[in-house]
Short mmCIF file of C-alpha atoms and ligand atoms in Angstrom, two decimals:
data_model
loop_
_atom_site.label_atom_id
_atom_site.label_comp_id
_atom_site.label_asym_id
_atom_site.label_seq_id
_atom_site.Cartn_x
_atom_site.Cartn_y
_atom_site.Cartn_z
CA UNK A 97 54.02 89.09 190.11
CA UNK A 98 53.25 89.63 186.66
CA UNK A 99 55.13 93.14 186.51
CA UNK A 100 58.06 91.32 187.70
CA UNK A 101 58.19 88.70 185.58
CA UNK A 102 57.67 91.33 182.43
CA UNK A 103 61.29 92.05 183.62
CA UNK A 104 62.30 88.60 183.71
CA UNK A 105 61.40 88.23 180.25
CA UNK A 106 62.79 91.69 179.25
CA UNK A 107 66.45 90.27 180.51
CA UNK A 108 65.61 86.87 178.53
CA UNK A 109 64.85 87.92 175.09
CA UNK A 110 67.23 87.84 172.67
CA UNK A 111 67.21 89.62 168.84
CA UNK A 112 69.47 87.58 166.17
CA UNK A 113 69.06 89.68 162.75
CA UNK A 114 64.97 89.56 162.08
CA UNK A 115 64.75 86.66 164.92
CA UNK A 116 63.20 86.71 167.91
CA UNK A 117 63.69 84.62 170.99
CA UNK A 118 63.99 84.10 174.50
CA UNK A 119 66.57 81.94 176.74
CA UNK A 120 65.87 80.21 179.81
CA UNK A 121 67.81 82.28 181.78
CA UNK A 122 70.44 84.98 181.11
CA UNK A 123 73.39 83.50 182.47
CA UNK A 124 72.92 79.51 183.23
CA UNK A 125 71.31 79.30 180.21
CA UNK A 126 72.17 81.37 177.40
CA UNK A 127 71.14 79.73 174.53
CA UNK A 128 67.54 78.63 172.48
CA UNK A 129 66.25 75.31 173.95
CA UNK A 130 63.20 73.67 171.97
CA UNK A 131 61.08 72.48 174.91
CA UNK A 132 61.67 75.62 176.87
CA UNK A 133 60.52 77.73 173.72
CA UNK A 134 57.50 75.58 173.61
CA UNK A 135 56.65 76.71 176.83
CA UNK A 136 57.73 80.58 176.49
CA UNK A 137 55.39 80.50 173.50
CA UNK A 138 52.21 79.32 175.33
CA UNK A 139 53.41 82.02 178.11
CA UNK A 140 53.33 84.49 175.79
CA UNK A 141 50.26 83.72 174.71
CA UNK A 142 48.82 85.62 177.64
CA UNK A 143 51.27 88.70 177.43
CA UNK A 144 52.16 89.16 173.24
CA UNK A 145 50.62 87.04 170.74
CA UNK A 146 53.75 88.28 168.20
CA UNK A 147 56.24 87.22 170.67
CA UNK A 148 54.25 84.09 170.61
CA UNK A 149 54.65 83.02 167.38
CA UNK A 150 58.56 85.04 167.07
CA UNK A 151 59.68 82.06 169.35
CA UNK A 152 58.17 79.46 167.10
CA UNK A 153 59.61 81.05 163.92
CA UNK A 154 63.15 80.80 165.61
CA UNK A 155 62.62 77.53 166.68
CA UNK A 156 62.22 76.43 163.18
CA UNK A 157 65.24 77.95 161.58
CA UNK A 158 67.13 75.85 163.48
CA UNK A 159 65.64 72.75 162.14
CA UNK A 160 67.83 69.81 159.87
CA UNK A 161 67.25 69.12 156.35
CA UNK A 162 65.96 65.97 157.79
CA UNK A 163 63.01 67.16 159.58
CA UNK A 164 64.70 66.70 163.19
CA UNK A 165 64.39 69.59 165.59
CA UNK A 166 67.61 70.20 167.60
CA UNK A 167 67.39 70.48 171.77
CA UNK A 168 69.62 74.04 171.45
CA UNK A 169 69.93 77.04 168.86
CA UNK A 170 73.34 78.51 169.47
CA UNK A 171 72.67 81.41 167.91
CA UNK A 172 75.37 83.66 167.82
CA UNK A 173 75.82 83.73 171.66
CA UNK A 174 79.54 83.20 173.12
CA UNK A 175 79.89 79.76 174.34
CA UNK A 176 80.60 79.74 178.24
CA UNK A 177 84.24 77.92 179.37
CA UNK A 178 83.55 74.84 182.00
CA UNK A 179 79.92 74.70 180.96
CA UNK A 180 77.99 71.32 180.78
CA UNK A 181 76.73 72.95 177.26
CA UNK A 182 80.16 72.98 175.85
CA UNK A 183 80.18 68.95 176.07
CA UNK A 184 80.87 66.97 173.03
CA UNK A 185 77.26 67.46 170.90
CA UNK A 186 78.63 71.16 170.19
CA UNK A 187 78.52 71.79 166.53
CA UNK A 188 78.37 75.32 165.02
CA UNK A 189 74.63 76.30 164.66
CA UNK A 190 72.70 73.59 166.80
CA UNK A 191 72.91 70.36 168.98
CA UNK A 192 72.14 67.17 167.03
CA UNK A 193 69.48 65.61 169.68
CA UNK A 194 65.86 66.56 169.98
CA UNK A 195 63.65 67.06 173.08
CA UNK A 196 60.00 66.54 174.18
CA UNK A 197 57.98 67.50 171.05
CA UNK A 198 55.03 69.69 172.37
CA UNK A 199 55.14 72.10 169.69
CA UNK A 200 52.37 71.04 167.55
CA UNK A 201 50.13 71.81 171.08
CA UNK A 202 52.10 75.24 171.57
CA UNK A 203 51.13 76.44 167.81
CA UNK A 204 47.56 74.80 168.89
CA UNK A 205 47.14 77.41 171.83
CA UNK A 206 48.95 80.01 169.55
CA UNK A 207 45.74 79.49 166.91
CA UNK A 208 43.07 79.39 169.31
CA UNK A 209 44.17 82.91 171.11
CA UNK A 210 44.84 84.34 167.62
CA UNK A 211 42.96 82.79 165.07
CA UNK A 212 45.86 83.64 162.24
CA UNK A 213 45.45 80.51 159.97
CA UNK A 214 47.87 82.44 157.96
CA UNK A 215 50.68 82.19 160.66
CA UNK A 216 49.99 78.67 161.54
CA UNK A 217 49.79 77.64 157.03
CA UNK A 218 53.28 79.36 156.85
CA UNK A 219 55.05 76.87 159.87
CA UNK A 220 52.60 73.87 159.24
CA UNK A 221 54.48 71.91 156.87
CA UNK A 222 57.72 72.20 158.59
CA UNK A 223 56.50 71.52 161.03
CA UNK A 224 54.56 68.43 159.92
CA UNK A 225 58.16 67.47 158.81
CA UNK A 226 59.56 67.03 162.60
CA UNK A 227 56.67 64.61 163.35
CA UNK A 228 57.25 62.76 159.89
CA UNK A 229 60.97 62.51 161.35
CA UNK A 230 60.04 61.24 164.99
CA UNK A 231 57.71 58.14 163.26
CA UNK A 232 60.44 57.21 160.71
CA UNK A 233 63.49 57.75 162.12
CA UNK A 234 62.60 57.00 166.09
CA UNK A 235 59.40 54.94 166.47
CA UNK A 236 59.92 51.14 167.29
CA UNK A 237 55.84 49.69 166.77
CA UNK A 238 54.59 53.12 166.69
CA UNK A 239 56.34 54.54 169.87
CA UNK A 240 59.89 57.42 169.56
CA UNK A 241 62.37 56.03 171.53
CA UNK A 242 64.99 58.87 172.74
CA UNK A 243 68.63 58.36 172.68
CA UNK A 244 70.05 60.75 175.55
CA UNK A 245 68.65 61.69 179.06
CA UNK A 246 68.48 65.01 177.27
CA UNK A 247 66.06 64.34 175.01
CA UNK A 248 64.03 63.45 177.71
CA UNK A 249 64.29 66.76 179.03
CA UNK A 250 64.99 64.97 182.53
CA UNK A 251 68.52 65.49 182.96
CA UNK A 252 69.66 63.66 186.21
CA UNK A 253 65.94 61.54 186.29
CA UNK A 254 67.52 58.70 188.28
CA UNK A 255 65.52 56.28 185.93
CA UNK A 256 68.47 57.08 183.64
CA UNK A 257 70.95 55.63 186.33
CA UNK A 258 69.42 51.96 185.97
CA UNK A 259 69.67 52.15 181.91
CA UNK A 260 73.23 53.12 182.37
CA UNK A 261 73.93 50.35 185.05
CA UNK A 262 74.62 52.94 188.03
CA UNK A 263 73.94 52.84 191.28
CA UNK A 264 73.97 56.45 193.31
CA UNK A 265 76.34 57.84 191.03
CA UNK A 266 78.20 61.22 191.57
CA UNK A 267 77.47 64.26 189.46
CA UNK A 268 80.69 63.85 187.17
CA UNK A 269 79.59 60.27 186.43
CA UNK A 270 76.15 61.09 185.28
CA UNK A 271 78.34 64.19 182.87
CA UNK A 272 80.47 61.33 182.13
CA UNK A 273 77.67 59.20 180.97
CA UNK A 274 76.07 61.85 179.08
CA UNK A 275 79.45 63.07 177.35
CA UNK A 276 79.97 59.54 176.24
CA UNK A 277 76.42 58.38 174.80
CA UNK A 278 76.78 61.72 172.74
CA UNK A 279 79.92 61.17 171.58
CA UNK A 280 78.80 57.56 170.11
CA UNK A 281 75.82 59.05 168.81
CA UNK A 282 77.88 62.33 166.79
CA UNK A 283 80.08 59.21 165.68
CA UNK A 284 77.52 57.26 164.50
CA UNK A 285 75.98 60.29 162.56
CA UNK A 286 79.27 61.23 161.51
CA UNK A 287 79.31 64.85 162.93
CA UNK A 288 82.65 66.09 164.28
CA UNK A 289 82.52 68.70 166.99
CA UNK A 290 83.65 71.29 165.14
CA UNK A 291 81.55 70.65 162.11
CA UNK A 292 79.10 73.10 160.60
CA UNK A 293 77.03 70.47 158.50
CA UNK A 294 74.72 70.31 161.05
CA UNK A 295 72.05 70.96 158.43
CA UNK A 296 72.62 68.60 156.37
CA UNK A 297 71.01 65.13 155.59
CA UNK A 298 71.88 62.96 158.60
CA UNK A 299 71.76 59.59 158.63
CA UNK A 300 68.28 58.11 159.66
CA UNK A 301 68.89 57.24 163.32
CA UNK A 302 66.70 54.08 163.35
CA UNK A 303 69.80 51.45 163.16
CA UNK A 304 71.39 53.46 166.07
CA UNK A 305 68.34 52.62 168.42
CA UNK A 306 69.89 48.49 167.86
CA UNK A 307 72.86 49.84 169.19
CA UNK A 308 72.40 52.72 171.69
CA UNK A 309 73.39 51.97 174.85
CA UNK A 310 69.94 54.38 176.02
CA UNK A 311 67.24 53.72 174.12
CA UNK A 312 64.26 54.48 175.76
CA UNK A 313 60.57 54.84 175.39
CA UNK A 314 59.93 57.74 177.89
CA UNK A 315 56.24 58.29 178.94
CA UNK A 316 56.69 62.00 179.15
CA UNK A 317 58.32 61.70 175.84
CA UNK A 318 55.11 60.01 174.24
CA UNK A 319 52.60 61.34 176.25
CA UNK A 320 53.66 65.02 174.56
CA UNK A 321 54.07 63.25 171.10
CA UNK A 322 50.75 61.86 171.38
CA UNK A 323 48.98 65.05 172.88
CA UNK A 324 50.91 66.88 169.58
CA UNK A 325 49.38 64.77 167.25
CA UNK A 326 46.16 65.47 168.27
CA UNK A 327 46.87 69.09 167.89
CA UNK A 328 48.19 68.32 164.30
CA UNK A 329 45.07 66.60 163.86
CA UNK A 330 43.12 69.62 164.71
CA UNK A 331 45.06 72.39 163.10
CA UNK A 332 45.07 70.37 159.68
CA UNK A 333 41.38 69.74 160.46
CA UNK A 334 40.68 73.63 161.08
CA UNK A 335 42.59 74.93 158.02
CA UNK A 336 41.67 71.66 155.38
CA UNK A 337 45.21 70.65 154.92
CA UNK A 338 46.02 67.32 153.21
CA UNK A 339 48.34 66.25 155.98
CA UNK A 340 44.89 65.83 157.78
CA UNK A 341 45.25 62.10 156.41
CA UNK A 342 48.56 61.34 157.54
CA UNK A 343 47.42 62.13 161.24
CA UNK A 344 44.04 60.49 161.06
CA UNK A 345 45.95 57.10 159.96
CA UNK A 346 48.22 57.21 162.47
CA UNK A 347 46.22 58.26 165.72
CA UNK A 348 44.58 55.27 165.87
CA UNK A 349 47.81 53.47 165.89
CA UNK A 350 49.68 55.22 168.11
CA UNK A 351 47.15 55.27 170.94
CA UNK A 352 46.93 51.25 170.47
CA UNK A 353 50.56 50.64 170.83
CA UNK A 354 50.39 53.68 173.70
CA UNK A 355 47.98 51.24 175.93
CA UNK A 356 50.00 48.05 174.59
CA UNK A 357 53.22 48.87 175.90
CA UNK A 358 53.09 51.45 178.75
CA UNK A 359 50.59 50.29 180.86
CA UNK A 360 51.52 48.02 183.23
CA UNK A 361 47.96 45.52 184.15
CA UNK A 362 50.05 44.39 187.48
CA UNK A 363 50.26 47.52 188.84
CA UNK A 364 47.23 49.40 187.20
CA UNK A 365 49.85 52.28 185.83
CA UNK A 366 51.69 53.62 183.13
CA UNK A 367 55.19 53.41 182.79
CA UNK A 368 58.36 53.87 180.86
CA UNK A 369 60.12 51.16 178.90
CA UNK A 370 64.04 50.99 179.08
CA UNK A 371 66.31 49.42 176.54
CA UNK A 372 65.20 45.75 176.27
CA UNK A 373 61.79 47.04 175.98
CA UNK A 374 60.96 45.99 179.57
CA UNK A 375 58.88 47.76 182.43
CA UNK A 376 61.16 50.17 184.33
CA UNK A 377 60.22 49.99 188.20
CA UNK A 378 60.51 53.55 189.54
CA UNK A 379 57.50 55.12 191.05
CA UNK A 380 57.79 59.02 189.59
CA UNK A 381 55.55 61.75 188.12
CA UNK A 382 55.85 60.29 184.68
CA UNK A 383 52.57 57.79 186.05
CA UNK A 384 50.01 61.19 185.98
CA UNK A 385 51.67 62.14 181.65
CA UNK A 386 49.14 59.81 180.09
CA UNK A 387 45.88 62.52 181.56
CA UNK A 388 47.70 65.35 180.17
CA UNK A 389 47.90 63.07 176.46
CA UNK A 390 44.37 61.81 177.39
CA UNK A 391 44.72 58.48 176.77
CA UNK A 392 43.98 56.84 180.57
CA UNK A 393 40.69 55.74 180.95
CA UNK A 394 39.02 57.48 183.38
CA UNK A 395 39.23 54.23 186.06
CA UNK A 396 43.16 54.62 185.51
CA UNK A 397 43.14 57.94 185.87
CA UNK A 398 41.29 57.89 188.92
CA UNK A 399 44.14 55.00 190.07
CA UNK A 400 46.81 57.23 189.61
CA UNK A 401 45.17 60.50 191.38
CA UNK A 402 45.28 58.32 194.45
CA UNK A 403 48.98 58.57 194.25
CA UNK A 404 48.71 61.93 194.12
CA UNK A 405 46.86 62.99 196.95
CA UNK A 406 48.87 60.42 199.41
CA UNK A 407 51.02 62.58 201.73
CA UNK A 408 53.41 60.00 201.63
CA UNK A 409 53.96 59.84 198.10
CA UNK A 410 53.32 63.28 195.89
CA UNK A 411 50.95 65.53 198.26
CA UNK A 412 53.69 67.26 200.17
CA UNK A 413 54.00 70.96 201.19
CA UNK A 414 54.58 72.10 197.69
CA UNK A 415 53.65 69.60 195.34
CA UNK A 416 54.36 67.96 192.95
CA UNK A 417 57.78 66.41 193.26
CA UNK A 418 59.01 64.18 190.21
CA UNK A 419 59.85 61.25 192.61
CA UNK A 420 57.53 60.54 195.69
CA UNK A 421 58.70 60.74 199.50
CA UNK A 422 58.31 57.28 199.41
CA UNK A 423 60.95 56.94 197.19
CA UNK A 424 64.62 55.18 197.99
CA UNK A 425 65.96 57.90 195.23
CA UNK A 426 64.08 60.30 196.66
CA UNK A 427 66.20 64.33 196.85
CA UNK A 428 64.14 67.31 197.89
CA UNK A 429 67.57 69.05 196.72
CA UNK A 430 68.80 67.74 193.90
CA UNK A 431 68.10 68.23 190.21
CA UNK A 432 65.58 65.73 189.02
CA UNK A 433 65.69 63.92 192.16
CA UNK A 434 62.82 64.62 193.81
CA UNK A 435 62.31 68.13 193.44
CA UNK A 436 59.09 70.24 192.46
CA UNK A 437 59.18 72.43 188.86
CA UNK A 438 56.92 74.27 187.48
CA UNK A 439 56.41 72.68 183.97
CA UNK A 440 55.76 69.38 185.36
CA UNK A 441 53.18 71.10 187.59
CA UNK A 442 51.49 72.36 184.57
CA UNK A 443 51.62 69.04 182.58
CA UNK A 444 49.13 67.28 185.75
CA UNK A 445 47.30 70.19 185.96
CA UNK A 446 46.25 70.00 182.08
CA UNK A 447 45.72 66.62 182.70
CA UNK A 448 43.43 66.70 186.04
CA UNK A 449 41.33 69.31 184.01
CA UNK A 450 40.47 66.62 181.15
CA UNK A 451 39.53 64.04 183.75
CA UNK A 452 37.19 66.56 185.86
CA UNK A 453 40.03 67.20 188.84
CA UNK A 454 39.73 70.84 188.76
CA UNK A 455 39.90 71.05 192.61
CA UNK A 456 43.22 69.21 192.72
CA UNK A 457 44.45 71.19 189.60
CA UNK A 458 43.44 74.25 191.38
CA UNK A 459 44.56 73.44 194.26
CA UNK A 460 48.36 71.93 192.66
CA UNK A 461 47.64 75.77 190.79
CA UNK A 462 47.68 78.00 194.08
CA UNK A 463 50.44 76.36 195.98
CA UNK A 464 52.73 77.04 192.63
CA UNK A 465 51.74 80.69 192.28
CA UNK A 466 52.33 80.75 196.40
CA UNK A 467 55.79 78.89 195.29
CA UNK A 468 57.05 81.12 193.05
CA UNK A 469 55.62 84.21 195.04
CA UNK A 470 57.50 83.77 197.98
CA UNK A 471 60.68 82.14 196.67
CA UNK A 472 61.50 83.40 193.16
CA UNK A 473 61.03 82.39 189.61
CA UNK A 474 63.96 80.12 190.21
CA UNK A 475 64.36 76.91 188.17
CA UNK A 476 63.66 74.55 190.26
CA UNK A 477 62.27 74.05 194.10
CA UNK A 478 62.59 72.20 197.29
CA UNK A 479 59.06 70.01 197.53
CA UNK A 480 59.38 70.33 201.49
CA UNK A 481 59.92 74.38 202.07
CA UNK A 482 59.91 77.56 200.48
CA UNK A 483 63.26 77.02 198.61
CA UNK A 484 64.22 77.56 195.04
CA UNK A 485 67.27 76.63 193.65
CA UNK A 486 69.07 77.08 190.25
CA UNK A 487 69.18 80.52 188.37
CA UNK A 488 66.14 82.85 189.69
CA UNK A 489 65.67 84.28 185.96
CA UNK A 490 64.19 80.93 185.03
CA UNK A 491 61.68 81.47 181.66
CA UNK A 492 59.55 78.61 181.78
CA UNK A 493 58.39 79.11 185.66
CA UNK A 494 56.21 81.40 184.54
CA UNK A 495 53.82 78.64 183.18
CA UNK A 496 51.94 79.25 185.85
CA UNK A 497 50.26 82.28 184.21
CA UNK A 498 49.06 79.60 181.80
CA UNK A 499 47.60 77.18 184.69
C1 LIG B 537 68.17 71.63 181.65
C2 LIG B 537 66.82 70.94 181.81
C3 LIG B 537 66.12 70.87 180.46
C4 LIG B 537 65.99 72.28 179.91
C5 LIG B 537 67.35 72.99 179.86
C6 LIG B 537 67.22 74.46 179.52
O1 LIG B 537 69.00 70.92 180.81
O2 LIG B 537 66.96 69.67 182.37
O3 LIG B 537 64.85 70.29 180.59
O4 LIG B 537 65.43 72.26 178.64
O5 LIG B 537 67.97 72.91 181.11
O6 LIG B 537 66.39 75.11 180.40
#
């Protein structure tokens, strides 16, 4: 398996002058995405430490003069005619939306395998810079609120269709949807399509959130941003930077509001907050993202395991689907609807581990490797048989070298 995915990434990486990096896969996906490259990095991590920290450095050079971290590098690569990445947020060099921010943890695993302080002093304080940019410019009371399903790194979640007021709607409503929140958003920041200022100051995107038709406080959103901090925490701890302050203040803070305004007493779970700041009521994967930030308690966590192991909810031939059987929006087909992928599968299994599940997380670990074995490295799978669907080149399935 491994000498076949050492091709898969062979066909993925791309060279861009002295950068390195690696798309999600070679034809769907062409391009640099941040979350993905947060995962290809800790992948890496068990096949070249250099490669490792090549994707980060990318990653980086893409960043605003604001601190924000775009969801897509362009590069240099040919943009693809009737592709959903051609949609309205195209500027020249980089999209002008952000996604799940896990790499503070990724540059945590980088350090740990490689010890180079040196690497992680020469990215810290840009990287310090993206967090700085999430508290000021997106937190309402301490939490980021995203502005676009894409941010959430969820495309189709059907928790999306209730903040946009849908019910079951068709694929070229939800690119309708998503076309038009961007478009207010570019206006807003004053970005035209074909601009190439995308490095410039942008306007601080706090008075948008008043606004935004989606603004939403997405527990897999926070539960990454709060993990991240704690690995911000513990790099500036390990190599006695001054920004150690700055996360030691705000810890505390964040991990209040965290348990003030995600978890739900009625139901005894954690969940995500849609525009008016209310309780969303879908049952998904998002309820097991609080082990993998460490912030249940160990009685929640123990609630919300139950879920797990109920055939009729998550435990089903390949587990673990991001909506539950049990669920009216349930889709073993369709993308984000019900379907199994491999990084969520490696977000509960980090999270079982710090709450002494290692059977289930071994367990949730097997059936993916068995997954991936007999179907492909495809993007995403059928939770009910061995069926993979999306390009079979995907990058970030091979997280489970890291489970
Ligand atoms: C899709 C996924 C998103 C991912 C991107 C690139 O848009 O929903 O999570 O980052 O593809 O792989």
């Amino acid at each position: 398996l491994k000498t076949k995915y050492d091709l898969l990434l062979k066909k993925n990486q791309r060279r861009t002058g002295s950068f390195f990096y690696t798309v999600p896969s070679s034809k769907v996906y062409p391009f640099q995405w941040l979350w993905d490259s947060c995962f290809h990095s800790i992948i890496y991590t068990h096949f070249n430490l250099d490669n490792a920290k090549s994707e980060i450095i990318s990653l980086l050079n893409g960043q605003w003069k604001n601190g924000m971290l775009p969801h897509i590098l362009f590069w240099e690569q040919k943009r693809l005619p009737n592709s959903i990445h051609n949609i309205g947020f195209r500027t020249k060099e980089t999209s002008s939306i952000t996604q799940p921010p896990l790499i503070a943890y990724s540059v945590e695993q980088i350090y740990k395998k490689s010890n180079d302080s040196a690497f992680v002093k020469k990215i810290f304080n840009k990287i310090h810079k993206y967090y700085v940019w999430l508290h000021l410019n997106r937190a309402v009371k301490y939490i980021p609120v995203i502005i676009h399903p894409w941010e959430s790194g969820l495309d189709d979640f059907p928790l999306w269709d209730f903040v946009y007021g849908l019910k079951n709607p068709s694929k070229e409503q939800l690119i309708k949807n998503k076309k038009q929140l961007l478009n207010e958003y570019l206006n807003y920041l004053n970005i035209s399509q074909k601009s190439n200022n995308t490095k410039t100051n942008a306007k601080p995107s706090k008075q948008y959130l008043k606004k935004s038709k989606f603004a939403v406080k997405s527990l897999l959103f926070n539960s990454i941003y709060l993990r991240s901090l704690y690995s911000m925490l513990f790099l500036a701890k390990q190599l006695k930077l001054r920004q150690y302050s700055y996360y030691s203040n705000l810890i505390p803070k964040v991990e209040k509001q965290f348990k003030l305004q995600f978890f739900n007493k009625k139901k005894n779970i954690f969940i995500s907050l849609n525009k008016k700041r209310q309780f969303t009521d879908m049952l998904s994967f998002e309820i097991f993202m609080p082990l993998f930030a460490g912030i249940a308690t160990q009685n929640q966590a123990d609630y919300a395991v139950s879920f797990l192991v109920d055939k009729t909810k998550f435990w089903l031939k390949n587990p673990v689907p991001v909506l539950p059987l049990c669920s009216p929006y349930f889709h073993p087909e369709k993308y984000w609807r019900g379907t199994t992928w491999i990084n969520i599968n490696w977000f509960i299994i980090k999270g079982l581990q710090n709450y002494g599940y290692d059977a289930i997380a071994k367990k949730i670990k097997q059936k993916s490797i068995s997954l991936v074995k007999k179907t492909g490295f495809y993007e995403y799978f059928s939770p009910l048989e061995y069926k993979g669907f999306g390009p079979n080149d995907f990058t970030w399935s091979g997280l489970i070298f890291d489970m």
